[in-house]
């Protein structure tokens, strides 16, 4: 299946978002996420779903030794090579749902990072096993995903209680893991809903110690600007970090 | 303030619940919770909010060396001494929000357990520090709480979407930690809402490694029997275990 980021309608809209135009500073969860990261100086970084490469480039600018950015979208990789390239970064086309890191990658990376990508993948357990393999002992795996409370619903919208007039995030089907088909940026997008338990256990059962956990809510003002996603104080992103034991 | 379990109306209703009449087998989350526990044989156990003592007695029956059950409710302790007493168990009246474990309790317990109690406490960080102090290195702190998704709302009820006719758990105010006043078992009950992040971080920042994480949802059939709490596949309990580093 073509990556949704290679759908031209979707990509045009995505490219106009703050997180595309302004990079990390345009991502509202960035300050909280940054607090989960280790000191970057001298690290070899693997960026799973690197998009336009904002994180890979930031890592190099922080003193990381190298960064390898992988993405399934040709559009994204073209943009990365235009906007964030550096001699210590390599950008490669990889489908993370089918990736098989070779033996030469064992114990090679100090930090594996992934921003808003894992909730698109079907084979998460397999990928986490591979992340464990490519990390050095004590290395960090950090990621940000859409929060399971956010991905749980099938329609991804608020409802208004006619009795009180209040707007609520209509939580439903939280335990029903699997595909959610939503309409976002004028396109049909498929994502994978998993519970918080599943994200915790895919780490705990694959040799990681969970070291960081945070949820991003946004201010009322910011949420209001999100239109229908401006959920009433409901968490939108889940941020985690873990260390290879 | 008098413990709500010493309110006679509340206690009579609570006493009629399956988890009071049938003990651990009447607690729907028990099979999942049990999976987070260490082997009990030979352990010294501290039971925070022991209630009628079902867990303390079960621990002794599993071969635990001793169990010390603490509770703030006189009604509960009377019932514990009637129903679950054993020469290797001591039951004591303690307000867990004001407890100060003495130096003689340092490194004394192998397992500290707490079932459906922590969400009533105001001083959680202080208690967790004390739990860390009384555990032996490598000892386990395990607990079950009402899930933050469940405690977040102020009215604790479902709402019906008039458009679709569907029933939803109306998530609201999840980030607003603090007191929730609800009506349960014909009584006014106060509990403390905290996010999942806060429960994770109170462990991570106080010297624990999180080793177990689970959420209890219940089957549709079971939830239907809960009346208005029969939330549509929304998590009701959060179960965690952690080890003293």
Short mmCIF file of C-alpha atoms in Angstrom, two decimals:
data_model
loop_
_atom_site.label_atom_id
_atom_site.label_comp_id
_atom_site.label_asym_id
_atom_site.label_seq_id
_atom_site.Cartn_x
_atom_site.Cartn_y
_atom_site.Cartn_z
CA UNK A 1 0.00 0.00 0.00
CA UNK A 2 1.22 3.47 -0.81
CA UNK A 3 2.26 5.44 2.23
CA UNK A 4 -0.39 8.06 3.04
CA UNK A 5 2.39 10.67 3.05
CA UNK A 6 2.82 9.91 -0.66
CA UNK A 7 -0.83 10.84 -1.29
CA UNK A 8 -0.43 14.32 -2.80
CA UNK A 9 -3.55 15.82 -1.20
CA UNK A 10 -2.50 14.59 2.23
CA UNK A 11 1.11 15.62 1.80
CA UNK A 12 0.21 19.14 0.69
CA UNK A 13 -1.93 19.61 3.81
CA UNK A 14 0.63 17.97 6.07
CA UNK A 15 3.35 20.19 4.64
CA UNK A 16 1.36 23.25 5.68
CA UNK A 17 1.18 22.18 9.34
CA UNK A 18 3.33 23.96 11.89
CA UNK A 19 5.29 20.79 12.63
CA UNK A 20 6.30 20.66 8.95
CA UNK A 21 6.95 24.35 8.45
CA UNK A 22 8.66 25.14 11.73
CA UNK A 23 10.22 21.79 12.56
CA UNK A 24 10.49 20.68 16.18
CA UNK A 25 9.47 24.08 17.53
CA UNK A 26 6.20 23.70 15.63
CA UNK A 27 5.42 20.43 17.42
CA UNK A 28 3.51 21.23 20.60
CA UNK A 29 4.66 18.07 22.38
CA UNK A 30 8.36 18.81 21.73
CA UNK A 31 9.26 20.49 25.06
CA UNK A 32 7.86 17.58 27.04
CA UNK A 33 9.38 15.00 24.70
CA UNK A 34 12.80 16.61 24.85
CA UNK A 35 12.82 16.07 28.63
CA UNK A 36 12.77 12.29 28.04
CA UNK A 37 15.90 12.30 25.87
CA UNK A 38 19.48 11.61 26.94
CA UNK A 39 22.31 14.09 26.34
CA UNK A 40 22.88 13.79 22.57
CA UNK A 41 26.59 14.58 22.35
CA UNK A 42 28.56 11.81 20.65
CA UNK A 43 25.58 9.51 20.15
CA UNK A 44 24.71 7.44 17.09
CA UNK A 45 21.03 8.00 16.43
CA UNK A 46 18.46 5.97 14.50
CA UNK A 47 15.32 7.92 13.56
CA UNK A 48 12.38 5.61 12.74
CA UNK A 49 9.97 7.46 10.48
CA UNK A 50 12.21 10.49 10.12
CA UNK A 51 9.75 12.47 7.99
CA UNK A 52 11.36 15.72 6.90
CA UNK A 53 14.34 14.97 9.11
CA UNK A 54 13.86 17.69 11.69
CA UNK A 55 14.85 15.43 14.57
CA UNK A 56 17.86 13.92 12.79
CA UNK A 57 19.18 17.36 12.01
CA UNK A 58 18.51 18.64 15.54
CA UNK A 59 20.41 15.63 16.93
CA UNK A 60 23.46 16.46 14.78
CA UNK A 61 23.24 20.10 15.79
CA UNK A 62 23.28 18.92 19.45
CA UNK A 63 26.53 17.07 18.84
CA UNK A 64 25.29 13.61 17.90
CA UNK A 65 27.95 11.67 15.98
CA UNK A 66 25.59 10.41 13.29
CA UNK A 67 21.93 10.03 12.48
CA UNK A 68 20.25 7.55 10.20
CA UNK A 69 16.74 8.51 9.17
CA UNK A 70 14.36 5.88 7.81
CA UNK A 71 11.01 6.61 6.22
CA UNK A 72 8.48 4.85 4.02
CA UNK A 73 7.43 8.02 2.20
CA UNK A 74 9.32 9.14 -0.90
CA UNK A 75 7.81 12.61 -0.51
CA UNK A 76 9.17 12.90 3.00
CA UNK A 77 12.63 11.74 2.05
CA UNK A 78 12.84 14.21 -0.84
CA UNK A 79 11.89 16.99 1.56
CA UNK A 80 14.38 15.76 4.18
CA UNK A 81 17.22 15.80 1.69
CA UNK A 82 16.25 19.35 0.66
CA UNK A 83 15.66 20.79 4.10
CA UNK A 84 17.66 19.04 6.80
CA UNK A 85 20.55 17.29 5.08
CA UNK A 86 23.99 17.05 6.67
CA UNK A 87 27.07 14.96 5.94
CA UNK A 88 26.55 13.00 9.18
CA UNK A 89 22.96 12.09 8.30
CA UNK A 90 21.84 9.35 5.93
CA UNK A 91 18.23 9.19 4.76
CA UNK A 92 16.86 5.89 3.45
CA UNK A 93 13.61 4.50 2.15
CA UNK A 94 12.42 1.73 4.50
CA UNK A 95 9.01 0.24 5.28
CA UNK A 96 9.17 -0.11 9.07
CA UNK A 97 6.47 -2.78 9.02
CA UNK A 98 8.72 -5.04 6.96
CA UNK A 99 12.17 -3.98 8.06
CA UNK A 100 14.84 -6.48 8.99
CA UNK A 101 17.94 -4.84 10.41
CA UNK A 102 21.02 -6.82 9.49
CA UNK A 103 23.51 -8.30 11.93
CA UNK A 104 25.90 -5.43 11.15
CA UNK A 105 23.48 -3.13 12.99
CA UNK A 106 23.64 -5.05 16.30
CA UNK A 107 24.60 -2.80 19.28
CA UNK A 108 25.18 0.09 16.89
CA UNK A 109 22.92 2.88 18.13
CA UNK A 110 22.82 4.84 21.38
CA UNK A 111 19.40 6.34 20.75
CA UNK A 112 16.48 5.10 18.68
CA UNK A 113 13.82 7.74 18.29
CA UNK A 114 10.39 7.65 16.66
CA UNK A 115 7.90 10.50 16.50
CA UNK A 116 4.22 9.86 15.69
CA UNK A 117 4.94 6.75 13.63
CA UNK A 118 4.45 3.62 15.77
CA UNK A 119 0.65 3.95 15.75
CA UNK A 120 0.71 3.41 11.98
CA UNK A 121 2.62 0.11 12.23
CA UNK A 122 1.05 -3.33 12.35
CA UNK A 123 4.14 -5.29 13.42
CA UNK A 124 5.09 -3.35 16.54
CA UNK A 125 6.38 -6.26 18.61
CA UNK A 126 8.72 -7.31 15.81
CA UNK A 127 10.06 -3.77 15.41
CA UNK A 128 10.65 -3.34 19.16
CA UNK A 129 12.65 -6.59 19.22
CA UNK A 130 14.79 -5.20 16.41
CA UNK A 131 15.21 -1.86 18.19
CA UNK A 132 16.47 -3.75 21.23
CA UNK A 133 18.95 -5.60 19.05
CA UNK A 134 20.40 -2.50 17.38
CA UNK A 135 20.73 -0.52 20.63
CA UNK A 136 23.87 -0.67 22.75
CA UNK A 137 23.23 -1.92 26.31
CA UNK A 138 22.00 1.10 28.25
CA UNK A 139 20.88 2.76 25.01
CA UNK A 140 17.59 4.64 24.89
CA UNK A 141 14.45 3.98 22.87
CA UNK A 142 12.17 7.02 22.98
CA UNK A 143 8.99 7.65 21.11
CA UNK A 144 5.89 9.74 20.86
CA UNK A 145 2.59 8.31 19.64
CA UNK A 146 -1.01 9.34 19.38
CA UNK A 147 -2.44 8.57 22.81
CA UNK A 148 -4.51 5.37 23.05
CA UNK A 149 -7.38 7.46 24.43
CA UNK A 150 -7.21 9.43 21.17
CA UNK A 151 -6.86 6.45 18.82
CA UNK A 152 -9.52 4.34 20.54
CA UNK A 153 -12.58 5.87 18.93
CA UNK A 154 -13.72 4.90 15.47
CA UNK A 155 -14.91 8.38 14.51
CA UNK A 156 -12.34 10.47 16.41
CA UNK A 157 -14.57 13.30 17.36
CA UNK A 158 -16.12 14.96 20.35
CA UNK A 159 -19.76 14.69 21.25
CA UNK A 160 -21.93 17.26 22.94
CA UNK A 161 -24.07 16.21 25.86
CA UNK A 162 -27.48 17.73 25.10
CA UNK A 163 -28.36 17.72 28.78
CA UNK A 164 -25.40 19.78 29.99
CA UNK A 165 -24.20 21.36 26.77
CA UNK A 166 -20.71 20.15 27.60
CA UNK A 167 -18.34 18.73 25.00
CA UNK A 168 -16.66 15.42 25.77
CA UNK A 169 -14.15 13.12 24.22
CA UNK A 170 -16.35 10.13 23.54
CA UNK A 171 -14.22 7.27 24.73
CA UNK A 172 -15.30 4.00 23.25
CA UNK A 173 -13.81 0.70 22.19
CA UNK A 174 -10.58 1.36 24.09
CA UNK A 175 -9.84 -2.37 24.56
CA UNK A 176 -10.59 -3.22 20.91
CA UNK A 177 -7.13 -3.04 19.42
CA UNK A 178 -6.68 -2.89 15.68
CA UNK A 179 -7.23 -0.73 12.64
CA UNK A 180 -8.99 2.62 12.79
CA UNK A 181 -9.91 4.29 9.49
CA UNK A 182 -10.27 8.01 9.88
CA UNK A 183 -10.52 11.02 7.62
CA UNK A 184 -7.72 13.50 8.27
CA UNK A 185 -6.25 16.23 6.08
CA UNK A 186 -8.84 15.46 3.40
CA UNK A 187 -7.60 11.90 3.12
CA UNK A 188 -8.40 8.41 4.35
CA UNK A 189 -5.84 7.38 6.93
CA UNK A 190 -5.42 4.02 8.65
CA UNK A 191 -3.86 3.77 12.06
CA UNK A 192 -3.46 1.04 14.65
CA UNK A 193 -5.08 1.47 18.04
CA UNK A 194 -3.38 -0.19 21.02
CA UNK A 195 -3.94 0.23 24.75
CA UNK A 196 -1.39 1.85 27.06
CA UNK A 197 -0.91 -1.64 28.51
CA UNK A 198 0.21 -2.96 25.14
CA UNK A 199 2.74 -0.15 24.68
CA UNK A 200 4.08 -0.76 28.20
CA UNK A 201 4.27 -4.51 27.76
CA UNK A 202 5.93 -4.47 24.35
CA UNK A 203 8.79 -2.73 26.18
CA UNK A 204 8.72 -4.76 29.41
CA UNK A 205 8.64 -8.10 27.61
CA UNK A 206 11.41 -7.21 25.17
CA UNK A 207 14.20 -6.35 27.57
CA UNK A 208 13.56 -2.68 28.25
CA UNK A 209 13.28 -0.74 31.49
CA UNK A 210 10.72 2.05 31.16
CA UNK A 211 12.40 5.28 32.26
CA UNK A 212 10.08 8.03 31.06
CA UNK A 213 6.33 8.43 30.65
CA UNK A 214 4.37 11.57 29.87
CA UNK A 215 1.08 12.65 28.31
CA UNK A 216 0.49 15.74 26.24
CA UNK A 217 -2.79 17.60 26.71
CA UNK A 218 -2.32 21.06 25.32
CA UNK A 219 -3.71 24.26 26.69
CA UNK A 220 -7.34 25.11 26.12
CA UNK A 221 -6.26 27.87 23.73
CA UNK A 222 -4.13 25.54 21.65
CA UNK A 223 -6.76 22.82 21.59
CA UNK A 224 -9.37 25.31 20.40
CA UNK A 225 -7.23 25.97 17.33
CA UNK A 226 -7.32 22.26 16.47
CA UNK A 227 -10.98 22.40 15.44
CA UNK A 228 -12.76 19.12 16.00
CA UNK A 229 -9.63 17.59 17.49
CA UNK A 230 -9.71 20.27 20.15
CA UNK A 231 -10.85 17.71 22.65
CA UNK A 232 -11.82 18.92 26.05
CA UNK A 233 -8.68 18.34 28.07
CA UNK A 234 -8.22 14.82 26.86
CA UNK A 235 -4.70 13.53 26.22
CA UNK A 236 -3.64 13.53 22.57
CA UNK A 237 -0.06 12.23 22.68
CA UNK A 238 1.74 9.62 24.77
CA UNK A 239 5.51 10.04 25.23
CA UNK A 240 7.73 7.26 26.49
CA UNK A 241 11.37 6.40 26.93
CA UNK A 242 13.00 3.12 27.85
CA UNK A 243 16.51 1.81 28.30
CA UNK A 244 17.93 -1.48 26.98
CA UNK A 245 18.68 -3.67 29.99
CA UNK B 1 -12.65 13.09 58.69
CA UNK B 2 -14.40 9.81 59.33
CA UNK B 3 -13.45 7.12 56.86
CA UNK B 4 -16.29 6.54 54.41
CA UNK B 5 -16.12 2.83 55.26
CA UNK B 6 -17.18 3.82 58.79
CA UNK B 7 -20.33 5.41 57.38
CA UNK B 8 -22.92 2.74 58.22
CA UNK B 9 -25.02 3.17 55.07
CA UNK B 10 -21.94 2.88 52.88
CA UNK B 11 -20.49 -0.02 54.82
CA UNK B 12 -23.72 -2.01 54.68
CA UNK B 13 -23.84 -1.64 50.90
CA UNK B 14 -20.13 -2.32 50.51
CA UNK B 15 -20.45 -5.42 52.67
CA UNK B 16 -23.03 -6.79 50.25
CA UNK B 17 -20.72 -6.52 47.22
CA UNK B 18 -19.18 -9.66 45.77
CA UNK B 19 -15.69 -8.49 46.67
CA UNK B 20 -16.75 -8.35 50.33
CA UNK B 21 -18.82 -11.54 50.41
CA UNK B 22 -16.60 -13.75 48.27
CA UNK B 23 -13.20 -12.24 48.94
CA UNK B 24 -10.60 -12.17 46.19
CA UNK B 25 -12.64 -14.45 43.93
CA UNK B 26 -15.39 -11.84 44.01
CA UNK B 27 -13.04 -9.14 42.72
CA UNK B 28 -13.19 -9.16 38.92
CA UNK B 29 -9.68 -7.73 38.53
CA UNK B 30 -8.11 -10.41 40.74
CA UNK B 31 -6.93 -12.87 38.03
CA UNK B 32 -5.11 -10.09 36.18
CA UNK B 33 -3.74 -8.59 39.39
CA UNK B 34 -2.45 -11.95 40.63
CA UNK B 35 -0.28 -12.21 37.51
CA UNK B 36 1.68 -9.14 38.67
CA UNK B 37 2.60 -10.63 42.06
CA UNK B 38 5.80 -12.45 43.01
CA UNK B 39 5.79 -15.97 44.45
CA UNK B 40 4.50 -15.42 48.00
CA UNK B 41 6.26 -18.23 49.86
CA UNK B 42 8.35 -16.96 52.77
CA UNK B 43 7.60 -13.27 52.17
CA UNK B 44 6.81 -10.60 54.74
CA UNK B 45 3.80 -8.71 53.41
CA UNK B 46 2.47 -5.23 54.16
CA UNK B 47 -1.15 -4.68 53.08
CA UNK B 48 -2.01 -0.97 52.77
CA UNK B 49 -5.75 -0.55 53.17
CA UNK B 50 -6.33 -4.19 54.02
CA UNK B 51 -10.11 -3.87 54.31
CA UNK B 52 -11.58 -7.18 55.43
CA UNK B 53 -8.18 -8.78 55.13
CA UNK B 54 -8.85 -11.08 52.21
CA UNK B 55 -5.46 -10.42 50.63
CA UNK B 56 -3.52 -10.74 53.89
CA UNK B 57 -5.15 -14.08 54.58
CA UNK B 58 -4.61 -15.30 51.01
CA UNK B 59 -0.91 -14.35 51.29
CA UNK B 60 -0.53 -16.44 54.46
CA UNK B 61 -2.38 -19.34 52.82
CA UNK B 62 0.15 -19.09 49.94
CA UNK B 63 3.01 -19.50 52.36
CA UNK B 64 3.85 -15.90 53.21
CA UNK B 65 5.75 -15.66 56.49
CA UNK B 66 3.72 -12.77 57.86
CA UNK B 67 1.23 -10.12 56.84
CA UNK B 68 0.56 -6.76 58.42
CA UNK B 69 -2.74 -5.22 57.42
CA UNK B 70 -3.34 -1.49 57.90
CA UNK B 71 -6.66 0.24 57.47
CA UNK B 72 -8.28 3.53 58.44
CA UNK B 73 -11.74 2.02 58.91
CA UNK B 74 -12.71 0.56 62.27
CA UNK B 75 -15.58 -1.30 60.60
CA UNK B 76 -13.17 -2.96 58.21
CA UNK B 77 -10.75 -3.99 60.91
CA UNK B 78 -13.53 -5.51 63.03
CA UNK B 79 -14.62 -7.52 60.01
CA UNK B 80 -11.03 -8.54 59.22
CA UNK B 81 -10.48 -9.85 62.72
CA UNK B 82 -13.73 -11.83 62.47
CA UNK B 83 -13.29 -13.22 58.97
CA UNK B 84 -9.65 -13.54 57.98
CA UNK B 85 -7.62 -13.61 61.16
CA UNK B 86 -4.52 -15.78 61.54
CA UNK B 87 -1.67 -15.87 64.03
CA UNK B 88 0.76 -14.63 61.37
CA UNK B 89 -1.39 -11.58 60.53
CA UNK B 90 -1.61 -8.36 62.51
CA UNK B 91 -4.36 -5.85 61.78
CA UNK B 92 -3.89 -2.23 62.82
CA UNK B 93 -5.73 1.05 62.61
CA UNK B 94 -3.67 3.49 60.52
CA UNK B 95 -4.56 6.56 58.46
CA UNK B 96 -2.39 6.07 55.36
CA UNK B 97 -2.52 9.79 54.58
CA UNK B 98 -0.74 10.55 57.84
CA UNK B 99 1.33 7.45 58.39
CA UNK B 100 4.99 7.63 59.34
CA UNK B 101 6.65 4.23 59.33
CA UNK B 102 9.36 4.07 61.98
CA UNK B 103 13.00 3.28 61.39
CA UNK B 104 12.38 -0.26 62.69
CA UNK B 105 10.37 -0.93 59.52
CA UNK B 106 13.25 -0.11 57.12
CA UNK B 107 13.97 -2.95 54.64
CA UNK B 108 11.43 -5.13 56.45
CA UNK B 109 8.93 -6.15 53.78
CA UNK B 110 9.27 -8.20 50.61
CA UNK B 111 5.89 -7.19 49.20
CA UNK B 112 3.79 -4.10 49.78
CA UNK B 113 0.31 -4.48 48.35
CA UNK B 114 -2.59 -2.05 48.08
CA UNK B 115 -5.95 -2.72 46.49
CA UNK B 116 -8.30 0.13 45.52
CA UNK B 117 -6.98 2.48 48.17
CA UNK B 118 -4.37 4.82 46.68
CA UNK B 119 -6.96 6.88 44.79
CA UNK B 120 -8.43 7.92 48.14
CA UNK B 121 -5.12 9.30 49.44
CA UNK B 122 -3.97 12.90 49.19
CA UNK B 123 -0.31 12.35 50.14
CA UNK B 124 0.64 9.72 47.57
CA UNK B 125 4.22 10.83 46.97
CA UNK B 126 4.97 10.73 50.69
CA UNK B 127 3.47 7.26 51.04
CA UNK B 128 5.42 5.89 48.05
CA UNK B 129 8.67 7.21 49.56
CA UNK B 130 7.82 5.33 52.75
CA UNK B 131 6.93 2.18 50.83
CA UNK B 132 10.36 2.34 49.18
CA UNK B 133 11.96 2.66 52.59
CA UNK B 134 10.21 -0.32 54.16
CA UNK B 135 10.81 -2.65 51.19
CA UNK B 136 13.91 -4.80 50.95
CA UNK B 137 15.99 -4.06 47.81
CA UNK B 138 14.35 -6.03 45.02
CA UNK B 139 11.07 -6.08 46.94
CA UNK B 140 7.79 -5.53 45.11
CA UNK B 141 5.22 -2.76 45.41
CA UNK B 142 2.01 -3.78 43.67
CA UNK B 143 -1.30 -2.00 43.61
CA UNK B 144 -4.64 -1.71 41.92
CA UNK B 145 -6.46 1.61 41.62
CA UNK B 146 -9.49 3.02 39.90
CA UNK B 147 -8.25 3.88 36.41
CA UNK B 148 -7.51 7.56 35.78
CA UNK B 149 -9.91 7.43 32.84
CA UNK B 150 -12.57 6.38 35.33
CA UNK B 151 -11.71 8.89 38.06
CA UNK B 152 -11.29 11.84 35.68
CA UNK B 153 -14.93 12.78 35.29
CA UNK B 154 -16.76 14.83 37.87
CA UNK B 155 -20.07 13.03 37.46
CA UNK B 156 -18.78 9.52 36.72
CA UNK B 157 -21.45 8.50 34.31
CA UNK B 158 -21.94 7.60 30.69
CA UNK B 159 -23.63 9.85 28.20
CA UNK B 160 -25.73 8.86 25.22
CA UNK B 161 -25.01 10.43 21.86
CA UNK B 162 -28.44 11.43 20.57
CA UNK B 163 -27.20 11.32 16.98
CA UNK B 164 -25.98 7.73 17.02
CA UNK B 165 -27.76 6.35 20.09
CA UNK B 166 -24.41 5.02 21.32
CA UNK B 167 -23.35 5.16 24.94
CA UNK B 168 -19.92 6.58 25.71
CA UNK B 169 -17.69 7.14 28.67
CA UNK B 170 -17.61 10.91 28.72
CA UNK B 171 -13.96 11.65 29.26
CA UNK B 172 -13.39 15.11 30.59
CA UNK B 173 -11.00 16.96 32.85
CA UNK B 174 -8.42 14.16 32.66
CA UNK B 175 -5.49 16.55 33.29
CA UNK B 176 -7.25 18.29 36.20
CA UNK B 177 -5.88 16.33 39.13
CA UNK B 178 -7.51 16.63 42.51
CA UNK B 179 -10.63 15.80 44.46
CA UNK B 180 -13.70 14.23 42.89
CA UNK B 181 -16.89 14.08 44.95
CA UNK B 182 -19.17 11.34 43.76
CA UNK B 183 -22.25 9.54 45.01
CA UNK B 184 -21.66 5.81 45.37
CA UNK B 185 -23.43 3.20 47.47
CA UNK B 186 -25.92 5.82 48.63
CA UNK B 187 -23.12 7.90 50.12
CA UNK B 188 -20.94 10.88 49.31
CA UNK B 189 -17.43 9.69 48.54
CA UNK B 190 -14.30 11.74 47.90
CA UNK B 191 -11.50 10.39 45.78
CA UNK B 192 -8.34 11.81 44.25
CA UNK B 193 -7.95 11.83 40.48
CA UNK B 194 -4.43 11.56 39.07
CA UNK B 195 -3.22 10.91 35.53
CA UNK B 196 -1.46 7.71 34.49
CA UNK B 197 1.64 9.87 34.12
CA UNK B 198 1.50 10.83 37.79
CA UNK B 199 1.19 7.19 38.91
CA UNK B 200 4.11 6.24 36.66
CA UNK B 201 6.29 9.11 37.80
CA UNK B 202 5.65 8.69 41.51
CA UNK B 203 7.30 5.29 41.04
CA UNK B 204 10.05 6.32 38.61
CA UNK B 205 11.13 9.30 40.71
CA UNK B 206 11.15 7.38 43.99
CA UNK B 207 13.57 4.59 43.15
CA UNK B 208 11.28 1.99 41.58
CA UNK B 209 11.52 0.06 38.33
CA UNK B 210 8.07 -0.49 36.87
CA UNK B 211 7.72 -4.22 36.16
CA UNK B 212 4.02 -4.75 35.54
CA UNK B 213 1.20 -2.71 34.02
CA UNK B 214 -2.31 -3.84 33.16
CA UNK B 215 -5.79 -2.41 32.70
CA UNK B 216 -9.05 -4.09 33.62
CA UNK B 217 -12.01 -3.64 31.29
CA UNK B 218 -14.47 -6.40 32.09
CA UNK B 219 -16.62 -8.27 29.65
CA UNK B 220 -19.71 -6.64 28.23
CA UNK B 221 -21.84 -9.02 30.30
CA UNK B 222 -20.09 -8.11 33.53
CA UNK B 223 -20.16 -4.39 32.81
CA UNK B 224 -23.90 -4.55 32.11
CA UNK B 225 -24.43 -5.81 35.66
CA UNK B 226 -22.68 -2.70 37.02
CA UNK B 227 -25.59 -0.42 36.11
CA UNK B 228 -24.47 3.11 35.35
CA UNK B 229 -20.83 2.14 35.87
CA UNK B 230 -21.21 -0.38 33.07
CA UNK B 231 -19.13 1.82 30.87
CA UNK B 232 -18.82 0.88 27.25
CA UNK B 233 -15.50 -0.90 27.13
CA UNK B 234 -13.68 1.76 29.03
CA UNK B 235 -11.00 0.77 31.52
CA UNK B 236 -12.11 0.77 35.15
CA UNK B 237 -9.01 -0.40 37.02
CA UNK B 238 -5.28 0.18 36.59
CA UNK B 239 -2.93 -2.49 37.94
CA UNK B 240 0.76 -1.90 38.45
CA UNK B 241 3.79 -3.52 40.01
CA UNK B 242 7.25 -2.11 40.61
CA UNK B 243 10.47 -3.29 42.17
CA UNK B 244 12.70 -1.35 44.58
CA UNK B 245 15.97 -0.63 42.78
#
